[in-house]
């Protein structure tokens, strides 16, 4: 069996590699020539645990190929996955220009029946628009080739993408074609050996499922952040509240951690796009509008705490930042809360020294010379007036208090992910601010 995956980003590269792992021959296509050149040299353009080993293993078997040419890659393919980006348009809706241009190319170059599967996160009715775009090109060619469309949204999490793809909680497929169902069943069979469900539905429901899932997760986070902010004011502890409500099986204990706001390439843009869809169809999603608003506010909470601690005077204050990526185990900086926090602190006159285990190259591209990047977490602490922890990388969890005290000018920590215990901080001589818990000052 042979397939092609168009778009070799976080989703396309992981999906293509995992399909190759099952014995299928996969060509990953991208218009970014430098990306394809790097991949052909065994170099992985993104940080994703376990990916490099799997890519190189499948390149060696000859089952995983990389190309800039959709035309050359489409020959003998039974299915084409579209996994290109769908960034927000100016008005917040998903920009479909990349998806539709790939659909047109497929129509120009396909030579036999195939199933065109949209894996990118796309608004309702996109698979229909893909169908129209492919058909328009076939008509131009005077061709009567047949094809089907399907929507197969992706649920992998960056940082755990390989495991999520190989052992999915569920696979969602929307299609109206029996022939496509049979082909997709064959394609996904190796991933279903542990009884993970492959759920077939109509195309619109599949498209909606992806947005509803991300919107629900973003809602849980924003809800908990607002509860956390109130906890602080009324003297409650959000960690206790989280444990209290998380043990209710109707609520569950996942995605209810308070923090410095959600980011990444999916939640912010998908919430925006769904809000836009609601408005378009005159069915406003009022909850989601508030989720977005709450998240924007949450990203400023840490900087506000610093301002309050330093009586509004951040000028010349040296702030160490630990963690830049939007979450641990990825180098993805898209919409990372760190960008907003750093911007707020710089505007207030602070000097920033930052460390992240893998995202500094990406961060450098976005923040350029405004931030000093450090070789390790302790270098960032030299003469620091404060430490801000933004991303909960494992290596930040255990602290060397004596070393930190020696390096820092003032022993104060702002924890945007609630990874430390206030009493431990207090006992070790640190002032400590977190999210939704009482701040502490050192025991005298
Ligand atoms: P990405 O930006 O990392 O990668 C997209 C790739 O598509 C880029 O390499 C780009 O060069 C390529 N591309 C654009 N136009 C092309 C064309 N005409 N032909 C060939 N390649 C082209 O994006 P991503 O993070 O992998 O996301 C892709 C889609 O999957 C988005 O819709 C996203 O919302 C969705 N998604 C992402 C995640 C995630 O965790 N990143 C998870 C689930 C779903």
PDB file of C-alpha atoms in Angstrom, residues 121-318:
ATOM      1  CA  UNK A 121      -7.977  21.010  11.553  1.00  0.00           C
ATOM      2  CA  UNK A 122     -10.551  22.576   9.257  1.00  0.00           C
ATOM      3  CA  UNK A 123     -13.949  24.237   9.651  1.00  0.00           C
ATOM      4  CA  UNK A 124     -17.275  22.655   8.781  1.00  0.00           C
ATOM      5  CA  UNK A 125     -17.744  22.059   5.073  1.00  0.00           C
ATOM      6  CA  UNK A 126     -14.045  22.013   4.190  1.00  0.00           C
ATOM      7  CA  UNK A 127     -14.091  18.420   2.899  1.00  0.00           C
ATOM      8  CA  UNK A 128     -16.855  19.526   0.502  1.00  0.00           C
ATOM      9  CA  UNK A 129     -14.697  22.441  -0.628  1.00  0.00           C
ATOM     10  CA  UNK A 130     -11.806  20.008  -1.109  1.00  0.00           C
ATOM     11  CA  UNK A 131     -14.108  17.820  -3.224  1.00  0.00           C
ATOM     12  CA  UNK A 132     -15.092  20.816  -5.364  1.00  0.00           C
ATOM     13  CA  UNK A 133     -11.454  21.937  -5.772  1.00  0.00           C
ATOM     14  CA  UNK A 134     -10.267  18.460  -6.852  1.00  0.00           C
ATOM     15  CA  UNK A 135     -13.236  18.011  -9.211  1.00  0.00           C
ATOM     16  CA  UNK A 136     -12.700  21.447 -10.798  1.00  0.00           C
ATOM     17  CA  UNK A 137      -9.177  20.445 -11.841  1.00  0.00           C
ATOM     18  CA  UNK A 138     -10.332  17.043 -13.120  1.00  0.00           C
ATOM     19  CA  UNK A 139     -13.020  18.772 -15.174  1.00  0.00           C
ATOM     20  CA  UNK A 140     -10.409  21.137 -16.620  1.00  0.00           C
ATOM     21  CA  UNK A 141      -8.387  18.079 -17.618  1.00  0.00           C
ATOM     22  CA  UNK A 142     -11.504  16.505 -19.175  1.00  0.00           C
ATOM     23  CA  UNK A 143     -10.913  13.555 -16.823  1.00  0.00           C
ATOM     24  CA  UNK A 144     -13.578  11.229 -15.446  1.00  0.00           C
ATOM     25  CA  UNK A 145     -11.327   9.829 -12.695  1.00  0.00           C
ATOM     26  CA  UNK A 146     -13.185   8.999  -9.485  1.00  0.00           C
ATOM     27  CA  UNK A 147     -12.155   9.967  -5.965  1.00  0.00           C
ATOM     28  CA  UNK A 148     -13.661  10.241  -2.489  1.00  0.00           C
ATOM     29  CA  UNK A 149     -13.089  12.710   0.318  1.00  0.00           C
ATOM     30  CA  UNK A 150     -12.878  12.087   4.045  1.00  0.00           C
ATOM     31  CA  UNK A 151     -12.213  14.081   7.169  1.00  0.00           C
ATOM     32  CA  UNK A 152      -9.806  12.479   9.636  1.00  0.00           C
ATOM     33  CA  UNK A 153      -8.928  15.089  12.275  1.00  0.00           C
ATOM     34  CA  UNK A 154      -5.765  14.509  14.257  1.00  0.00           C
ATOM     35  CA  UNK A 155      -5.680  14.442  18.069  1.00  0.00           C
ATOM     36  CA  UNK A 156      -1.967  13.905  18.758  1.00  0.00           C
ATOM     37  CA  UNK A 157      -0.339  15.991  21.484  1.00  0.00           C
ATOM     38  CA  UNK A 158       3.019  17.581  20.770  1.00  0.00           C
ATOM     39  CA  UNK A 159       5.559  16.082  23.167  1.00  0.00           C
ATOM     40  CA  UNK A 160       3.759  12.724  23.148  1.00  0.00           C
ATOM     41  CA  UNK A 161       2.876  12.633  19.468  1.00  0.00           C
ATOM     42  CA  UNK A 162       4.348   9.250  18.531  1.00  0.00           C
ATOM     43  CA  UNK A 163       2.614   7.422  21.340  1.00  0.00           C
ATOM     44  CA  UNK A 164      -0.655   9.257  20.662  1.00  0.00           C
ATOM     45  CA  UNK A 165      -0.523   8.313  17.001  1.00  0.00           C
ATOM     46  CA  UNK A 166       0.492   4.695  17.504  1.00  0.00           C
ATOM     47  CA  UNK A 167      -1.939   4.169  20.389  1.00  0.00           C
ATOM     48  CA  UNK A 168      -4.795   6.591  19.788  1.00  0.00           C
ATOM     49  CA  UNK A 169      -7.692   6.975  22.251  1.00  0.00           C
ATOM     50  CA  UNK A 170      -9.892   7.002  19.163  1.00  0.00           C
ATOM     51  CA  UNK A 171      -9.709   7.659  15.448  1.00  0.00           C
ATOM     52  CA  UNK A 172     -12.428   9.813  13.957  1.00  0.00           C
ATOM     53  CA  UNK A 173     -13.320   9.552  10.284  1.00  0.00           C
ATOM     54  CA  UNK A 174     -16.050  11.386   8.449  1.00  0.00           C
ATOM     55  CA  UNK A 175     -16.977  10.166   4.996  1.00  0.00           C
ATOM     56  CA  UNK A 176     -19.996   9.352   2.854  1.00  0.00           C
ATOM     57  CA  UNK A 177     -18.288   6.639   0.816  1.00  0.00           C
ATOM     58  CA  UNK A 178     -18.282   2.891   1.537  1.00  0.00           C
ATOM     59  CA  UNK A 179     -15.199   2.503  -0.645  1.00  0.00           C
ATOM     60  CA  UNK A 180     -13.353   5.111   1.423  1.00  0.00           C
ATOM     61  CA  UNK A 181     -14.454   3.420   4.663  1.00  0.00           C
ATOM     62  CA  UNK A 182     -12.946   0.104   3.516  1.00  0.00           C
ATOM     63  CA  UNK A 183      -9.666   1.728   2.515  1.00  0.00           C
ATOM     64  CA  UNK A 184      -9.384   3.719   5.774  1.00  0.00           C
ATOM     65  CA  UNK A 185     -10.202   0.600   7.857  1.00  0.00           C
ATOM     66  CA  UNK A 186      -7.284  -1.160   6.172  1.00  0.00           C
ATOM     67  CA  UNK A 187      -4.995   1.820   6.743  1.00  0.00           C
ATOM     68  CA  UNK A 188      -5.751   2.132  10.447  1.00  0.00           C
ATOM     69  CA  UNK A 189      -6.073  -1.566  11.311  1.00  0.00           C
ATOM     70  CA  UNK A 190      -2.537  -1.816  12.765  1.00  0.00           C
ATOM     71  CA  UNK A 191      -3.366   0.980  15.247  1.00  0.00           C
ATOM     72  CA  UNK A 192      -6.514  -0.708  16.492  1.00  0.00           C
ATOM     73  CA  UNK A 193      -5.136  -3.960  17.820  1.00  0.00           C
ATOM     74  CA  UNK A 194      -5.796  -2.847  21.408  1.00  0.00           C
ATOM     75  CA  UNK A 195      -9.442  -2.140  20.663  1.00  0.00           C
ATOM     76  CA  UNK A 196      -9.055   1.612  20.288  1.00  0.00           C
ATOM     77  CA  UNK A 197     -12.212   2.693  18.492  1.00  0.00           C
ATOM     78  CA  UNK A 198     -12.298   3.785  14.869  1.00  0.00           C
ATOM     79  CA  UNK A 199     -15.434   5.887  14.740  1.00  0.00           C
ATOM     80  CA  UNK A 200     -17.027   6.572  11.375  1.00  0.00           C
ATOM     81  CA  UNK A 201     -19.483   9.428  11.037  1.00  0.00           C
ATOM     82  CA  UNK A 202     -20.675  11.989   8.546  1.00  0.00           C
ATOM     83  CA  UNK A 203     -18.107  14.521   7.365  1.00  0.00           C
ATOM     84  CA  UNK A 204     -19.518  17.560   9.165  1.00  0.00           C
ATOM     85  CA  UNK A 205     -19.646  15.763  12.495  1.00  0.00           C
ATOM     86  CA  UNK A 206     -15.996  14.703  12.124  1.00  0.00           C
ATOM     87  CA  UNK A 207     -14.965  18.269  11.346  1.00  0.00           C
ATOM     88  CA  UNK A 208     -16.947  19.534  14.336  1.00  0.00           C
ATOM     89  CA  UNK A 209     -15.565  16.826  16.674  1.00  0.00           C
ATOM     90  CA  UNK A 210     -12.023  18.175  16.401  1.00  0.00           C
ATOM     91  CA  UNK A 211     -13.021  21.767  17.206  1.00  0.00           C
ATOM     92  CA  UNK A 212     -15.365  20.688  19.987  1.00  0.00           C
ATOM     93  CA  UNK A 213     -12.578  18.610  21.588  1.00  0.00           C
ATOM     94  CA  UNK A 214     -10.048  21.447  21.594  1.00  0.00           C
ATOM     95  CA  UNK A 215     -12.660  23.983  22.670  1.00  0.00           C
ATOM     96  CA  UNK A 216     -13.691  21.760  25.600  1.00  0.00           C
ATOM     97  CA  UNK A 217     -10.061  21.369  26.740  1.00  0.00           C
ATOM     98  CA  UNK A 218      -9.400  25.107  26.444  1.00  0.00           C
ATOM     99  CA  UNK A 219     -12.595  25.752  28.412  1.00  0.00           C
ATOM    100  CA  UNK A 220     -11.448  23.459  31.246  1.00  0.00           C
ATOM    101  CA  UNK A 221      -8.153  25.335  31.472  1.00  0.00           C
ATOM    102  CA  UNK A 222      -9.682  28.813  31.418  1.00  0.00           C
ATOM    103  CA  UNK A 223     -12.354  27.774  33.928  1.00  0.00           C
ATOM    104  CA  UNK A 224      -9.700  26.534  36.333  1.00  0.00           C
ATOM    105  CA  UNK A 225      -7.565  29.647  35.840  1.00  0.00           C
ATOM    106  CA  UNK A 226     -10.481  31.872  36.791  1.00  0.00           C
ATOM    107  CA  UNK A 227     -11.220  29.707  39.845  1.00  0.00           C
ATOM    108  CA  UNK A 228      -7.513  30.002  40.742  1.00  0.00           C
ATOM    109  CA  UNK A 229      -7.572  33.779  40.548  1.00  0.00           C
ATOM    110  CA  UNK A 230     -10.590  33.845  42.849  1.00  0.00           C
ATOM    111  CA  UNK A 231      -8.939  31.304  45.205  1.00  0.00           C
ATOM    112  CA  UNK A 232      -6.061  33.705  45.711  1.00  0.00           C
ATOM    113  CA  UNK A 233      -8.365  36.539  46.691  1.00  0.00           C
ATOM    114  CA  UNK A 234     -10.534  34.523  49.070  1.00  0.00           C
ATOM    115  CA  UNK A 235      -7.607  32.602  50.617  1.00  0.00           C
ATOM    116  CA  UNK A 236      -8.347  29.182  49.124  1.00  0.00           C
ATOM    117  CA  UNK A 237      -5.751  26.869  47.522  1.00  0.00           C
ATOM    118  CA  UNK A 238      -6.504  25.925  43.915  1.00  0.00           C
ATOM    119  CA  UNK A 239      -4.467  22.715  44.171  1.00  0.00           C
ATOM    120  CA  UNK A 240      -6.726  21.523  46.965  1.00  0.00           C
ATOM    121  CA  UNK A 241      -9.797  22.563  44.976  1.00  0.00           C
ATOM    122  CA  UNK A 242      -8.433  20.714  41.927  1.00  0.00           C
ATOM    123  CA  UNK A 243      -7.992  17.519  43.909  1.00  0.00           C
ATOM    124  CA  UNK A 244     -11.406  17.996  45.436  1.00  0.00           C
ATOM    125  CA  UNK A 245     -13.265  18.385  42.164  1.00  0.00           C
ATOM    126  CA  UNK A 246     -11.005  16.058  40.153  1.00  0.00           C
ATOM    127  CA  UNK A 247     -12.022  13.093  42.250  1.00  0.00           C
ATOM    128  CA  UNK A 248     -15.589  13.528  41.013  1.00  0.00           C
ATOM    129  CA  UNK A 249     -15.726  11.094  38.090  1.00  0.00           C
ATOM    130  CA  UNK A 250     -18.164  13.362  36.264  1.00  0.00           C
ATOM    131  CA  UNK A 251     -15.483  16.054  36.210  1.00  0.00           C
ATOM    132  CA  UNK A 252     -12.264  14.002  36.012  1.00  0.00           C
ATOM    133  CA  UNK A 253      -8.768  15.071  37.027  1.00  0.00           C
ATOM    134  CA  UNK A 254      -7.250  15.941  33.656  1.00  0.00           C
ATOM    135  CA  UNK A 255      -6.832  19.424  32.211  1.00  0.00           C
ATOM    136  CA  UNK A 256      -7.869  21.177  35.411  1.00  0.00           C
ATOM    137  CA  UNK A 257      -4.453  22.555  36.352  1.00  0.00           C
ATOM    138  CA  UNK A 258      -4.252  26.304  36.847  1.00  0.00           C
ATOM    139  CA  UNK A 259      -1.390  28.102  35.156  1.00  0.00           C
ATOM    140  CA  UNK A 260      -0.145  31.019  33.118  1.00  0.00           C
ATOM    141  CA  UNK A 261      -2.598  30.443  30.260  1.00  0.00           C
ATOM    142  CA  UNK A 262      -2.802  28.028  27.363  1.00  0.00           C
ATOM    143  CA  UNK A 263      -0.851  28.482  24.137  1.00  0.00           C
ATOM    144  CA  UNK A 264       0.433  26.400  21.258  1.00  0.00           C
ATOM    145  CA  UNK A 265      -0.504  26.075  17.633  1.00  0.00           C
ATOM    146  CA  UNK A 266      -3.959  24.600  18.266  1.00  0.00           C
ATOM    147  CA  UNK A 267      -6.070  25.816  21.203  1.00  0.00           C
ATOM    148  CA  UNK A 268      -5.819  29.585  20.550  1.00  0.00           C
ATOM    149  CA  UNK A 269      -6.470  29.332  16.822  1.00  0.00           C
ATOM    150  CA  UNK A 270      -9.101  26.595  17.062  1.00  0.00           C
ATOM    151  CA  UNK A 271     -11.101  28.423  19.738  1.00  0.00           C
ATOM    152  CA  UNK A 272     -10.973  31.569  17.578  1.00  0.00           C
ATOM    153  CA  UNK A 273     -12.023  29.662  14.459  1.00  0.00           C
ATOM    154  CA  UNK A 274     -14.962  27.971  16.216  1.00  0.00           C
ATOM    155  CA  UNK A 275     -16.137  31.298  17.623  1.00  0.00           C
ATOM    156  CA  UNK A 276     -16.011  32.631  14.053  1.00  0.00           C
ATOM    157  CA  UNK A 277     -17.996  29.662  12.736  1.00  0.00           C
ATOM    158  CA  UNK A 278     -20.636  30.253  15.425  1.00  0.00           C
ATOM    159  CA  UNK A 279     -20.986  33.874  14.383  1.00  0.00           C
ATOM    160  CA  UNK A 280     -21.142  32.950  10.710  1.00  0.00           C
ATOM    161  CA  UNK A 281     -24.013  30.563  11.361  1.00  0.00           C
ATOM    162  CA  UNK A 282     -25.765  33.007  13.763  1.00  0.00           C
ATOM    163  CA  UNK A 283     -25.242  30.625  16.676  1.00  0.00           C
ATOM    164  CA  UNK A 284     -22.798  32.519  18.900  1.00  0.00           C
ATOM    165  CA  UNK A 285     -20.548  30.476  21.195  1.00  0.00           C
ATOM    166  CA  UNK A 286     -20.650  32.803  24.180  1.00  0.00           C
ATOM    167  CA  UNK A 287     -18.767  30.462  26.495  1.00  0.00           C
ATOM    168  CA  UNK A 288     -15.869  30.238  24.066  1.00  0.00           C
ATOM    169  CA  UNK A 289     -15.705  33.994  23.640  1.00  0.00           C
ATOM    170  CA  UNK A 290     -15.161  34.199  27.401  1.00  0.00           C
ATOM    171  CA  UNK A 291     -12.641  31.341  27.335  1.00  0.00           C
ATOM    172  CA  UNK A 292     -10.512  33.357  24.937  1.00  0.00           C
ATOM    173  CA  UNK A 293     -10.863  36.525  26.967  1.00  0.00           C
ATOM    174  CA  UNK A 294      -9.961  34.682  30.195  1.00  0.00           C
ATOM    175  CA  UNK A 295      -6.885  33.183  28.557  1.00  0.00           C
ATOM    176  CA  UNK A 296      -5.650  36.521  27.263  1.00  0.00           C
ATOM    177  CA  UNK A 297      -5.937  37.889  30.792  1.00  0.00           C
ATOM    178  CA  UNK A 298      -4.232  34.843  32.316  1.00  0.00           C
ATOM    179  CA  UNK A 299      -1.106  35.357  30.231  1.00  0.00           C
ATOM    180  CA  UNK A 300      -0.600  38.728  31.970  1.00  0.00           C
ATOM    181  CA  UNK A 301      -1.090  37.429  35.531  1.00  0.00           C
ATOM    182  CA  UNK A 302       2.557  36.512  36.190  1.00  0.00           C
ATOM    183  CA  UNK A 303       3.896  39.866  34.978  1.00  0.00           C
ATOM    184  CA  UNK A 304       1.320  41.644  37.170  1.00  0.00           C
ATOM    185  CA  UNK A 305       2.541  39.661  40.204  1.00  0.00           C
ATOM    186  CA  UNK A 306       6.120  40.746  39.506  1.00  0.00           C
ATOM    187  CA  UNK A 307       5.047  44.364  39.146  1.00  0.00           C
ATOM    188  CA  UNK A 308       3.230  44.187  42.472  1.00  0.00           C
ATOM    189  CA  UNK A 309       6.209  42.536  44.216  1.00  0.00           C
ATOM    190  CA  UNK A 310       8.596  45.225  42.954  1.00  0.00           C
ATOM    191  CA  UNK A 311       6.127  48.072  43.768  1.00  0.00           C
ATOM    192  CA  UNK A 312       5.611  48.804  40.086  1.00  0.00           C
ATOM    193  CA  UNK A 313       9.283  49.466  39.407  1.00  0.00           C
ATOM    194  CA  UNK A 314      10.768  46.820  37.114  1.00  0.00           C
ATOM    195  CA  UNK A 315      13.349  49.144  35.535  1.00  0.00           C
ATOM    196  CA  UNK A 316      16.703  47.358  35.349  1.00  0.00           C
ATOM    197  CA  UNK A 317      15.412  44.350  37.307  1.00  0.00           C
ATOM    198  CA  UNK A 318      17.055  41.149  36.106  1.00  0.00           C
TER     199      UNK A 318
END
